[in-house]
Structure formats: structure tokens, C-alpha cells
Amino acid sequence: MRHFSLIHALGGKLLTDDLEWRPRLRESVIVQTDGSTLLFLCTADRTVKRFTADDFVVQVVTLLDGSRTVAEIERLARGGVANGTERVREALGEADGRELVREVLGVLAAENILSKAQEPAFAGLGAGRADFYDRQLRLLQDFCDEGLTPERSGVGLQRRLDAATAVVLGIGGLGGWVALSLAGAGVGRIRICDFDRVEASNLTRQVLFGVGDVGAPKVDAAATRLRSHNSYVEVTAVNRRITGPDDLADLVDGADVVINAADQPTANDVADWVAAACWPRVPHIMGTGYAYHIGVLGTSIIPGRTACWACVRAETFADHGRHRMESLVGKREKAGAMGALCGLVGNVLAWEAIRIITGLPPALGDRWSEIDFWPLEIQSRAIPKRPDCPVCGP
Ligand SMILES: [Zn+2]
């Protein structure tokens, strides 16, 4: 249990004197009062924060919905908007009400209970986008409010998605889910590449295709589906068989992230070509796959930050047995698979791509991760940068 007057010094000076600021609590926070106890139920991480609080503080907290300036909050709290006017006056005494409001805000800010957004929710996106992305914007705002990014506004993160280019290589059982989730999230430009045609045996797990698409080029059917999923997204479809890094140069040029979900002619060859085409400019998510009850989440290669693909190859190919990547990724063609399971892998990769695009810390760098679908557990092993690596070393 904490008391406002004891810890206000933590954050009381952090706050702006901006007269136009309209503070509000984080959307994920639910407030309950119990006598002189204020409870903040933080639904984002399922923690509960308790404070003792006098009636003035309780009044202030109930007014933090983003519609009032600090001056208005002070005036309304002083007047005792709901009830208990006498008690509020008693609690306030001779104190400077404006200063007390700032102290309360300082404590809430230090505890990550206040929203960091300085602009009204969804400002500047336009009515159509604001409505389309409503639920996602609430989540993005909460990432900002939690301090996971220096960005203060969820709208700012949405704009980064909107301005980004993602490349999905291979749009089958893995890439299809990746592309669909990136389109739903509003990644502004999505380039997809495949050379196959849709087969009936694809449909159980390749989410972009329906019965009517059998026989059609995959990229054409996929582009139609993605455009209908989110009309704010620009889709470029490239029908091409990849035979070397040169075939990838124009595809990855200027991209913010590349997700390699291609496995032809072999998963290992195409992975090496993707790494060669992307290094050292473009982040690439590599080594992905699924077979039977193992999903390979692979690794994120972020030039200048994580171990490179050559380091991953050196580490994983030195192994035998459980972690021998070649046996898992190289033989997945025609391996047993189900849409529910490869969708799980594809969406982890899409989430990683969204983190890279928005500047949220990525989760799959410097490690090799696999999900075992049966116990539903993720196992990871560290992939260190080799100190003498000719690619990513000093
Ligand atoms: Zn390296």
C-alpha cells in the first residue's frame, strides 16, 4: 500500500506546465475505490497497485478521462463534483490545489498509470483509418504508456506501420499467414513473391486461398485476398522463381523488413540468398518453418544489432540431434502439417515483423527458437555473434 503524499517526489516534477494538457489514465487501467484506498487494476500485465488517498485525490483520479485540463480538474475536484464537498474541502485545507493535482499526476506517471499521449486518441489518422484500426490503436497506445518504446503515441506507431514496406518471400503455409496479419495491421506496402500455383492440397493451411483459386498463380490470388482484407494497404505481387541473390535485389530494395518463408529449391539455399541480398541494410526474419509437431520460429537478423545469418549457420550446423536445423527446415516439403499450427508460427513471425517495423524491441534476435506444438512450449538457445565473424564482426 502506497500513500500519495509519501512518494509524490518521485514524479511530481516530471510533468509539464502545459495548460492544454488533458491527462487521462491508461485505457488498460481500471480504478476502484474502497474507502480511503484507491486500487488501480492494470489489466495489461495483471498487476494491482494500491494507494491510500484522501477525498481530494479520489476526486482528481475520477476526472482523468482526457477531457479536462489540469486547471479544470483542480477546479472541479475542489468543488467536489460528485459528493462529499465538505470532506474534499477538509482534505485540501489550505494547500495549493493546482500543485496537489500535479503531484497526483506525477505519482501516476511514475507508476505508468497515466497515458503518455499528448494528442487526442487517433488524431490525424482520418476518420476511416481511426475507425478501422480502433482496437489496434488502443493496444499500440498501451505499449507506449507502458514505456516499451520512446514513442508517446499509439498513432505514431500506426504511422510507422503505414509508412513501412514489408517483403514476404513464399506465401504458402507460413508466408500466407504472415502477409495476412501484416495487411490487417496496416503495413503500408507489402511485396509478396512466389512462383507456385494454388493446389487443392494447399487449402487446409494456406489461408489466402479458397477453392475457387485452385490452378491460379499464388501471388495473384494472394494479392486479391490481401487487398480485400485491408484497402489501405498497397500490395505488389511478384511471380518469380528465386534462383540466387540477384533475383531478390529489387524485392528487398528499400524494405523495412523481409520475412523469408520460401523453401524452394531448398530452404537452406534460399535462406543463404535472402541473407546475402538483405545484408547489411535490411532486417530479415530467417530460418522459419514447420513440420509435424515442431514449428521453427528461427531468428531475426538485424544488421548492426544481432548476430548475422553466417553466425546462425555456424552455430546450428555445428550441432547434431535436437537442434540440427537442416533436418528440421530442409526436409519440410510434404511434411505433415495443419493450418492451426502453421498459422501459430506465421503469426509469431508477423508479430516479430511488427515489432521491428514499429521500433518495439524484437524478441527473436540472437537466438534460435522452436515451438513444440504438443506441450505448447517454446525453446530457445542463444546464438552469439562470433567475435571473428567476417560478416558481422568488428
Ligand atoms: Zn556474424
Tab-separated table of C-alpha atoms and ligand atoms in Angstrom:
chain	number	residue	atom	x	y	z
A	1	MET	CA	0.000	0.000	0.000
A	2	ARG	CA	1.423	3.361	-1.009
A	3	HIS	CA	0.437	6.863	0.038
A	4	PHE	CA	0.310	9.634	-2.464
A	5	SER	CA	1.905	12.211	-0.188
A	6	LEU	CA	4.863	9.922	0.520
A	7	ILE	CA	6.008	9.251	-2.993
A	8	HIS	CA	4.942	12.279	-4.961
A	9	ALA	CA	8.535	13.458	-5.111
A	10	LEU	CA	9.238	10.554	-7.477
A	11	GLY	CA	7.346	12.085	-10.302
A	12	GLY	CA	5.910	15.417	-9.260
A	13	LYS	CA	8.481	17.394	-11.174
A	14	LEU	CA	8.300	15.278	-14.320
A	15	LEU	CA	5.175	16.923	-15.518
A	16	THR	CA	4.628	19.714	-17.891
A	17	ASP	CA	3.018	23.023	-17.029
A	18	ASP	CA	1.248	22.785	-20.381
A	19	LEU	CA	-2.129	24.405	-19.771
A	20	GLU	CA	-3.653	22.487	-22.694
A	21	TRP	CA	-2.653	19.029	-21.454
A	22	ARG	CA	-5.688	16.868	-20.801
A	23	PRO	CA	-4.380	13.959	-18.718
A	24	ARG	CA	-6.046	10.583	-18.806
A	25	LEU	CA	-5.473	7.198	-17.260
A	26	ARG	CA	-4.192	4.359	-19.408
A	27	GLU	CA	-7.043	2.595	-21.129
A	28	SER	CA	-5.924	-0.733	-19.713
A	29	VAL	CA	-6.238	0.532	-16.130
A	30	ILE	CA	-9.453	0.070	-14.138
A	31	VAL	CA	-9.906	2.188	-10.996
A	32	GLN	CA	-11.757	1.086	-7.890
A	33	THR	CA	-12.129	2.907	-4.609
A	34	ASP	CA	-12.581	1.250	-1.276
A	35	GLY	CA	-12.933	3.868	1.462
A	36	SER	CA	-9.615	5.669	1.571
A	37	THR	CA	-7.952	3.079	-0.669
A	38	LEU	CA	-7.525	3.598	-4.409
A	39	LEU	CA	-6.994	0.427	-6.428
A	40	PHE	CA	-5.575	0.529	-9.946
A	41	LEU	CA	-6.153	-2.778	-11.738
A	42	CYS	CA	-3.579	-2.877	-14.522
A	43	THR	CA	-5.128	-5.307	-16.994
A	44	ALA	CA	-2.160	-5.136	-19.397
A	45	ASP	CA	0.123	-7.043	-17.028
A	46	ARG	CA	-2.417	-8.132	-14.389
A	47	THR	CA	-0.895	-6.197	-11.529
A	48	VAL	CA	-2.787	-4.269	-8.866
A	49	LYS	CA	-1.463	-1.030	-7.383
A	50	ARG	CA	-2.895	0.198	-4.091
A	51	PHE	CA	-2.689	3.703	-2.657
A	52	THR	CA	-4.143	5.411	0.360
A	53	ALA	CA	-5.802	8.577	-0.802
A	54	ASP	CA	-7.864	11.389	0.649
A	55	ASP	CA	-11.120	12.548	-0.910
A	56	PHE	CA	-9.456	15.262	-2.977
A	57	VAL	CA	-7.131	12.738	-4.624
A	58	VAL	CA	-10.037	10.378	-5.310
A	59	GLN	CA	-11.900	13.244	-6.971
A	60	VAL	CA	-8.874	14.058	-9.116
A	61	VAL	CA	-8.485	10.460	-10.255
A	62	THR	CA	-12.138	10.201	-11.281
A	63	LEU	CA	-11.636	13.243	-13.530
A	64	LEU	CA	-8.712	11.826	-15.529
A	65	ASP	CA	-10.547	10.874	-18.720
A	66	GLY	CA	-8.684	13.113	-21.155
A	67	SER	CA	-11.475	15.656	-21.479
A	68	ARG	CA	-10.219	18.245	-18.947
A	69	THR	CA	-7.158	20.403	-18.492
A	70	VAL	CA	-5.203	20.370	-15.241
A	71	ALA	CA	-6.823	23.678	-14.272
A	72	GLU	CA	-10.311	22.287	-14.890
A	73	ILE	CA	-9.531	19.154	-12.907
A	74	GLU	CA	-8.340	21.224	-9.966
A	75	ARG	CA	-11.434	23.434	-10.048
A	76	LEU	CA	-13.857	20.507	-10.299
A	77	ALA	CA	-12.056	18.427	-7.658
A	78	ARG	CA	-12.015	21.380	-5.291
A	79	GLY	CA	-15.730	21.848	-5.793
A	80	GLY	CA	-16.407	18.191	-5.038
A	81	VAL	CA	-18.114	17.269	-8.283
A	82	ALA	CA	-19.967	14.246	-7.051
A	83	ASN	CA	-20.485	14.356	-3.333
A	84	GLY	CA	-18.580	14.885	-0.137
A	85	THR	CA	-17.827	18.525	-0.829
A	86	GLU	CA	-17.096	19.184	2.815
A	87	ARG	CA	-14.712	16.265	3.051
A	88	VAL	CA	-12.866	17.347	-0.095
A	89	ARG	CA	-12.522	20.860	1.322
A	90	GLU	CA	-11.291	19.387	4.591
A	91	ALA	CA	-8.757	17.176	2.798
A	92	LEU	CA	-7.470	20.062	0.760
A	93	GLY	CA	-7.208	22.512	3.683
A	94	GLU	CA	-5.011	25.462	2.845
A	95	ALA	CA	-2.979	23.526	0.263
A	96	ASP	CA	-2.444	24.744	-3.291
A	97	GLY	CA	-4.938	22.658	-5.266
A	98	ARG	CA	-3.168	23.035	-8.628
A	99	GLU	CA	0.091	21.852	-7.111
A	100	LEU	CA	-1.636	18.867	-5.491
A	101	VAL	CA	-3.177	17.863	-8.803
A	102	ARG	CA	0.289	17.974	-10.360
A	103	GLU	CA	1.641	15.849	-7.529
A	104	VAL	CA	-1.062	13.249	-8.077
A	105	LEU	CA	-0.297	13.241	-11.805
A	106	GLY	CA	3.403	12.904	-11.027
A	107	VAL	CA	2.815	9.803	-8.925
A	108	LEU	CA	0.551	8.252	-11.567
A	109	ALA	CA	3.068	8.999	-14.318
A	110	ALA	CA	5.914	7.466	-12.313
A	111	GLU	CA	3.786	4.353	-11.814
A	112	ASN	CA	2.985	4.121	-15.568
A	113	ILE	CA	-0.702	4.566	-14.830
A	114	LEU	CA	-1.170	7.714	-16.948
A	115	SER	CA	-1.365	7.704	-20.723
A	116	LYS	CA	1.651	9.376	-22.367
A	117	ALA	CA	-0.316	10.576	-25.392
A	118	GLN	CA	-0.388	14.346	-25.693
A	119	GLU	CA	-2.850	14.385	-28.548
A	120	PRO	CA	-6.427	13.147	-28.599
A	121	ALA	CA	-6.685	9.448	-29.387
A	122	PHE	CA	-6.439	8.697	-33.122
A	123	ALA	CA	-5.660	12.320	-34.028
A	124	GLY	CA	-4.534	12.902	-37.587
A	125	LEU	CA	-5.285	9.445	-38.959
A	126	GLY	CA	-8.542	10.439	-40.612
A	127	ALA	CA	-11.960	9.075	-39.681
A	128	GLY	CA	-11.768	5.966	-41.873
A	129	ARG	CA	-8.421	4.723	-40.561
A	130	ALA	CA	-9.238	5.709	-36.981
A	131	ASP	CA	-12.337	3.532	-37.125
A	132	PHE	CA	-10.636	0.640	-38.959
A	133	TYR	CA	-7.675	0.496	-36.561
A	134	ASP	CA	-9.614	1.370	-33.395
A	135	ARG	CA	-8.816	-1.741	-31.326
A	136	GLN	CA	-5.238	-1.938	-32.558
A	137	LEU	CA	-4.624	1.727	-31.713
A	138	ARG	CA	-5.736	1.092	-28.148
A	139	LEU	CA	-3.121	-1.676	-27.878
A	140	LEU	CA	-0.386	0.393	-29.547
A	141	GLN	CA	-1.157	3.285	-27.193
A	142	ASP	CA	-0.836	0.957	-24.248
A	143	PHE	CA	2.621	-0.186	-25.443
A	144	CYS	CA	3.625	3.497	-25.406
A	145	ASP	CA	2.056	4.092	-21.997
A	146	GLU	CA	3.871	1.083	-20.587
A	147	GLY	CA	7.175	2.581	-21.715
A	148	LEU	CA	8.053	-0.184	-24.210
A	149	THR	CA	9.014	2.450	-26.799
A	150	PRO	CA	10.193	6.078	-26.662
A	151	GLU	CA	7.178	6.885	-28.865
A	152	ARG	CA	4.434	8.535	-26.798
A	153	SER	CA	1.513	7.973	-29.128
A	154	GLY	CA	-0.071	4.816	-30.497
A	155	VAL	CA	-0.976	6.857	-33.553
A	156	GLY	CA	2.759	7.407	-34.044
A	157	LEU	CA	3.333	3.638	-34.083
A	158	GLN	CA	0.444	3.180	-36.528
A	159	ARG	CA	2.006	5.787	-38.807
A	160	ARG	CA	5.265	3.818	-38.765
A	161	LEU	CA	3.348	0.737	-39.895
A	162	ASP	CA	1.608	2.766	-42.562
A	163	ALA	CA	4.926	4.119	-43.872
A	164	ALA	CA	6.657	0.713	-43.878
A	165	THR	CA	7.462	-1.788	-46.607
A	166	ALA	CA	7.493	-5.500	-45.759
A	167	VAL	CA	8.538	-8.307	-48.078
A	168	VAL	CA	7.125	-11.808	-47.688
A	169	LEU	CA	9.023	-14.430	-49.675
A	170	GLY	CA	6.876	-17.507	-50.197
A	171	ILE	CA	3.167	-17.188	-49.469
A	172	GLY	CA	2.265	-20.758	-48.633
A	173	GLY	CA	1.506	-22.257	-45.242
A	174	LEU	CA	3.709	-19.791	-43.426
A	175	GLY	CA	4.019	-16.662	-45.575
A	176	GLY	CA	0.281	-16.504	-46.218
A	177	TRP	CA	-0.450	-16.042	-42.528
A	178	VAL	CA	2.397	-13.551	-42.191
A	179	ALA	CA	1.123	-11.466	-45.113
A	180	LEU	CA	-2.474	-11.570	-43.898
A	181	SER	CA	-1.561	-10.365	-40.408
A	182	LEU	CA	0.740	-7.647	-41.730
A	183	ALA	CA	-2.048	-6.445	-44.021
A	184	GLY	CA	-4.504	-6.450	-41.123
A	185	ALA	CA	-2.054	-4.447	-39.018
A	186	GLY	CA	-1.789	-1.843	-41.776
A	187	VAL	CA	1.764	-2.279	-43.058
A	188	GLY	CA	1.528	0.231	-45.904
A	189	ARG	CA	3.337	-1.631	-48.668
A	190	ILE	CA	3.569	-5.408	-48.834
A	191	ARG	CA	5.573	-7.150	-51.535
A	192	ILE	CA	4.851	-10.839	-51.979
A	193	CYS	CA	6.818	-13.292	-54.084
A	194	ASP	CA	6.076	-16.881	-55.100
A	195	PHE	CA	6.144	-18.899	-58.320
A	196	ASP	CA	3.672	-21.671	-57.493
A	197	ARG	CA	0.070	-22.232	-58.443
A	198	VAL	CA	-2.631	-22.989	-55.876
A	199	GLU	CA	-3.327	-26.707	-55.369
A	200	ALA	CA	-6.245	-28.329	-53.557
A	201	SER	CA	-3.832	-29.802	-51.010
A	202	ASN	CA	-2.773	-26.254	-50.037
A	203	LEU	CA	-6.168	-25.179	-48.771
A	204	THR	CA	-6.146	-26.745	-45.307
A	205	ARG	CA	-3.353	-24.455	-44.206
A	206	GLN	CA	-2.734	-21.697	-46.769
A	207	VAL	CA	-5.082	-19.034	-45.507
A	208	LEU	CA	-5.056	-16.716	-48.528
A	209	PHE	CA	-6.606	-19.210	-50.921
A	210	GLY	CA	-10.061	-20.693	-51.448
A	211	VAL	CA	-11.486	-23.475	-53.579
A	212	GLY	CA	-12.031	-21.074	-56.485
A	213	ASP	CA	-8.314	-20.237	-56.582
A	214	VAL	CA	-7.075	-23.756	-57.391
A	215	GLY	CA	-4.908	-23.577	-60.501
A	216	ALA	CA	-4.325	-19.805	-60.251
A	217	PRO	CA	-0.892	-18.283	-59.628
A	218	LYS	CA	-0.490	-17.968	-55.862
A	219	VAL	CA	0.648	-14.358	-55.944
A	220	ASP	CA	-2.434	-13.257	-57.916
A	221	ALA	CA	-4.909	-14.968	-55.590
A	222	ALA	CA	-2.976	-13.753	-52.549
A	223	ALA	CA	-2.857	-10.131	-53.725
A	224	THR	CA	-6.624	-10.117	-54.316
A	225	ARG	CA	-7.243	-11.525	-50.844
A	226	LEU	CA	-4.850	-9.101	-49.129
A	227	ARG	CA	-6.330	-6.064	-50.880
A	228	SER	CA	-9.826	-7.078	-49.855
A	229	HIS	CA	-8.595	-7.585	-46.288
A	230	ASN	CA	-7.346	-4.014	-45.926
A	231	SER	CA	-7.851	-1.447	-48.673
A	232	TYR	CA	-5.357	0.941	-47.013
A	233	VAL	CA	-2.539	-1.443	-47.888
A	234	GLU	CA	-0.674	-1.466	-51.214
A	235	VAL	CA	0.212	-4.969	-52.398
A	236	THR	CA	2.839	-5.743	-55.034
A	237	ALA	CA	2.731	-9.299	-56.380
A	238	VAL	CA	5.862	-10.756	-57.975
A	239	ASN	CA	5.530	-14.115	-59.731
A	240	ARG	CA	9.132	-15.277	-59.745
A	241	ARG	CA	11.217	-18.351	-59.046
A	242	ILE	CA	14.212	-17.405	-56.901
A	243	THR	CA	17.470	-18.878	-58.177
A	244	GLY	CA	20.035	-16.669	-56.432
A	245	PRO	CA	20.567	-13.393	-54.554
A	246	ASP	CA	20.280	-11.361	-57.759
A	247	ASP	CA	16.622	-12.404	-58.091
A	248	LEU	CA	15.959	-10.756	-54.732
A	249	ALA	CA	17.745	-7.426	-55.193
A	250	ASP	CA	14.765	-5.383	-56.424
A	251	LEU	CA	12.387	-7.135	-54.000
A	252	VAL	CA	14.287	-6.271	-50.824
A	253	ASP	CA	15.440	-2.829	-52.000
A	254	GLY	CA	14.172	-0.171	-49.578
A	255	ALA	CA	12.299	-2.691	-47.410
A	256	ASP	CA	11.973	-2.257	-43.642
A	257	VAL	CA	11.784	-5.999	-43.031
A	258	VAL	CA	11.932	-9.210	-45.063
A	259	ILE	CA	10.287	-12.408	-43.873
A	260	ASN	CA	11.733	-15.491	-45.535
A	261	ALA	CA	9.058	-18.161	-45.767
A	262	ALA	CA	10.330	-19.668	-49.032
A	263	ASP	CA	11.655	-23.212	-49.272
A	264	GLN	CA	12.356	-23.698	-52.983
A	265	PRO	CA	14.657	-25.001	-54.402
A	266	THR	CA	15.768	-25.860	-50.835
A	267	ALA	CA	15.133	-23.983	-47.614
A	268	ASN	CA	18.835	-23.634	-46.863
A	269	ASP	CA	19.805	-22.328	-50.301
A	270	VAL	CA	17.076	-19.716	-50.398
A	271	ALA	CA	17.902	-18.645	-46.826
A	272	ASP	CA	21.526	-18.024	-47.805
A	273	TRP	CA	20.417	-15.987	-50.828
A	274	VAL	CA	17.989	-13.919	-48.742
A	275	ALA	CA	20.710	-13.183	-46.183
A	276	ALA	CA	23.114	-12.181	-48.969
A	277	ALA	CA	20.534	-9.881	-50.567
A	278	CYS	CA	19.495	-8.228	-47.281
A	279	TRP	CA	22.837	-7.784	-45.519
A	280	PRO	CA	23.810	-5.178	-44.353
A	281	ARG	CA	20.789	-2.928	-44.922
A	282	VAL	CA	17.533	-4.773	-44.348
A	283	PRO	CA	16.373	-6.668	-41.221
A	284	HIS	CA	15.369	-10.224	-42.160
A	285	ILE	CA	13.481	-12.910	-40.270
A	286	MET	CA	15.041	-16.233	-41.158
A	287	GLY	CA	15.021	-19.964	-40.732
A	288	THR	CA	11.298	-20.299	-40.304
A	289	GLY	CA	9.298	-23.448	-40.906
A	290	TYR	CA	7.009	-26.150	-39.585
A	291	ALA	CA	6.869	-29.907	-39.751
A	292	TYR	CA	4.842	-32.394	-37.730
A	293	HIS	CA	4.816	-31.094	-34.164
A	294	ILE	CA	7.722	-28.642	-34.331
A	295	GLY	CA	7.421	-25.061	-35.529
A	296	VAL	CA	10.678	-23.253	-36.232
A	297	LEU	CA	10.455	-19.589	-35.277
A	298	GLY	CA	14.019	-19.132	-36.440
A	299	THR	CA	15.780	-15.907	-35.753
A	300	SER	CA	15.722	-12.207	-36.547
A	301	ILE	CA	18.816	-10.786	-38.208
A	302	ILE	CA	19.073	-7.050	-37.609
A	303	PRO	CA	22.251	-5.633	-39.178
A	304	GLY	CA	24.351	-3.726	-36.681
A	305	ARG	CA	22.466	-5.225	-33.769
A	306	THR	CA	22.189	-9.030	-33.820
A	307	ALA	CA	24.262	-11.982	-34.941
A	308	CYS	CA	24.206	-12.424	-38.721
A	309	TRP	CA	22.954	-15.412	-40.704
A	310	ALA	CA	26.515	-16.739	-41.112
A	311	CYS	CA	26.815	-16.824	-37.305
A	312	VAL	CA	23.473	-18.631	-37.045
A	313	ARG	CA	24.567	-21.153	-39.680
A	314	ALA	CA	27.919	-21.721	-37.976
A	315	GLU	CA	26.235	-22.313	-34.613
A	316	THR	CA	23.357	-24.514	-35.745
A	317	PHE	CA	25.339	-26.572	-38.229
A	318	ALA	CA	27.906	-27.407	-35.569
A	319	ASP	CA	25.129	-29.303	-33.803
A	320	HIS	CA	23.677	-32.736	-34.146
A	321	GLY	CA	20.390	-34.054	-32.907
A	322	ARG	CA	17.650	-31.898	-31.476
A	323	HIS	CA	18.854	-28.555	-32.722
A	324	ARG	CA	20.194	-29.572	-36.097
A	325	MET	CA	18.414	-27.024	-38.232
A	326	GLU	CA	18.979	-28.784	-41.519
A	327	SER	CA	16.937	-31.780	-40.519
A	328	LEU	CA	14.032	-29.618	-39.384
A	329	VAL	CA	13.914	-26.990	-42.072
A	330	GLY	CA	15.457	-28.760	-45.043
A	331	LYS	CA	13.017	-31.646	-45.240
A	332	ARG	CA	9.732	-29.883	-44.606
A	333	GLU	CA	8.372	-30.167	-48.115
A	334	LYS	CA	5.373	-32.549	-47.949
A	335	ALA	CA	5.857	-32.932	-44.195
A	336	GLY	CA	2.733	-33.360	-42.051
A	337	ALA	CA	1.089	-30.025	-41.299
A	338	MET	CA	-2.131	-28.364	-40.174
A	339	GLY	CA	-3.380	-24.807	-40.655
A	340	ALA	CA	-3.889	-24.192	-36.942
A	341	LEU	CA	-0.237	-24.997	-36.285
A	342	CYS	CA	1.499	-23.238	-39.165
A	343	GLY	CA	-0.807	-20.263	-38.505
A	344	LEU	CA	0.615	-20.144	-34.989
A	345	VAL	CA	4.168	-19.972	-36.371
A	346	GLY	CA	3.245	-17.473	-39.095
A	347	ASN	CA	1.636	-15.115	-36.613
A	348	VAL	CA	4.625	-15.203	-34.261
A	349	LEU	CA	6.719	-14.125	-37.260
A	350	ALA	CA	4.221	-11.390	-38.191
A	351	TRP	CA	4.319	-10.114	-34.590
A	352	GLU	CA	8.115	-10.049	-34.760
A	353	ALA	CA	7.970	-8.092	-38.041
A	354	ILE	CA	5.553	-5.590	-36.472
A	355	ARG	CA	7.954	-5.137	-33.549
A	356	ILE	CA	10.853	-4.480	-35.926
A	357	ILE	CA	8.842	-2.011	-38.029
A	358	THR	CA	7.476	-0.036	-35.087
A	359	GLY	CA	10.752	0.014	-33.163
A	360	LEU	CA	9.421	-2.141	-30.334
A	361	PRO	CA	12.216	-4.431	-29.124
A	362	PRO	CA	12.312	-7.606	-31.246
A	363	ALA	CA	12.012	-10.972	-29.493
A	364	LEU	CA	13.742	-13.415	-31.854
A	365	GLY	CA	17.183	-11.827	-32.347
A	366	ASP	CA	20.396	-13.523	-31.173
A	367	ARG	CA	18.605	-16.792	-30.563
A	368	TRP	CA	17.164	-19.802	-32.311
A	369	SER	CA	13.608	-20.620	-31.200
A	370	GLU	CA	11.300	-23.549	-31.799
A	371	ILE	CA	7.777	-24.172	-30.619
A	372	ASP	CA	6.731	-27.712	-29.768
A	373	PHE	CA	3.028	-27.838	-30.605
A	374	TRP	CA	2.325	-30.760	-28.305
A	375	PRO	CA	3.239	-29.388	-24.855
A	376	LEU	CA	2.911	-25.916	-26.432
A	377	GLU	CA	6.313	-24.791	-25.273
A	378	ILE	CA	8.880	-22.535	-26.875
A	379	GLN	CA	12.516	-23.485	-26.515
A	380	SER	CA	15.261	-21.029	-27.370
A	381	ARG	CA	19.010	-21.229	-27.475
A	382	ALA	CA	21.352	-18.269	-27.624
A	383	ILE	CA	23.154	-17.558	-30.903
A	384	PRO	CA	26.110	-15.323	-30.063
A	385	LYS	CA	27.861	-13.103	-32.567
A	386	ARG	CA	31.173	-14.788	-33.378
A	387	PRO	CA	33.964	-12.382	-32.422
A	388	ASP	CA	35.830	-13.285	-35.617
A	389	CYS	CA	32.791	-13.318	-37.930
A	390	PRO	CA	33.821	-11.967	-41.344
A	391	VAL	CA	30.257	-10.674	-41.875
A	392	CYS	CA	29.046	-9.089	-38.608
A	393	GLY	CA	32.300	-8.984	-36.646
A	394	PRO	CA	34.270	-5.821	-35.971
B	1	ZN	ZN	28.172	-12.956	-37.958
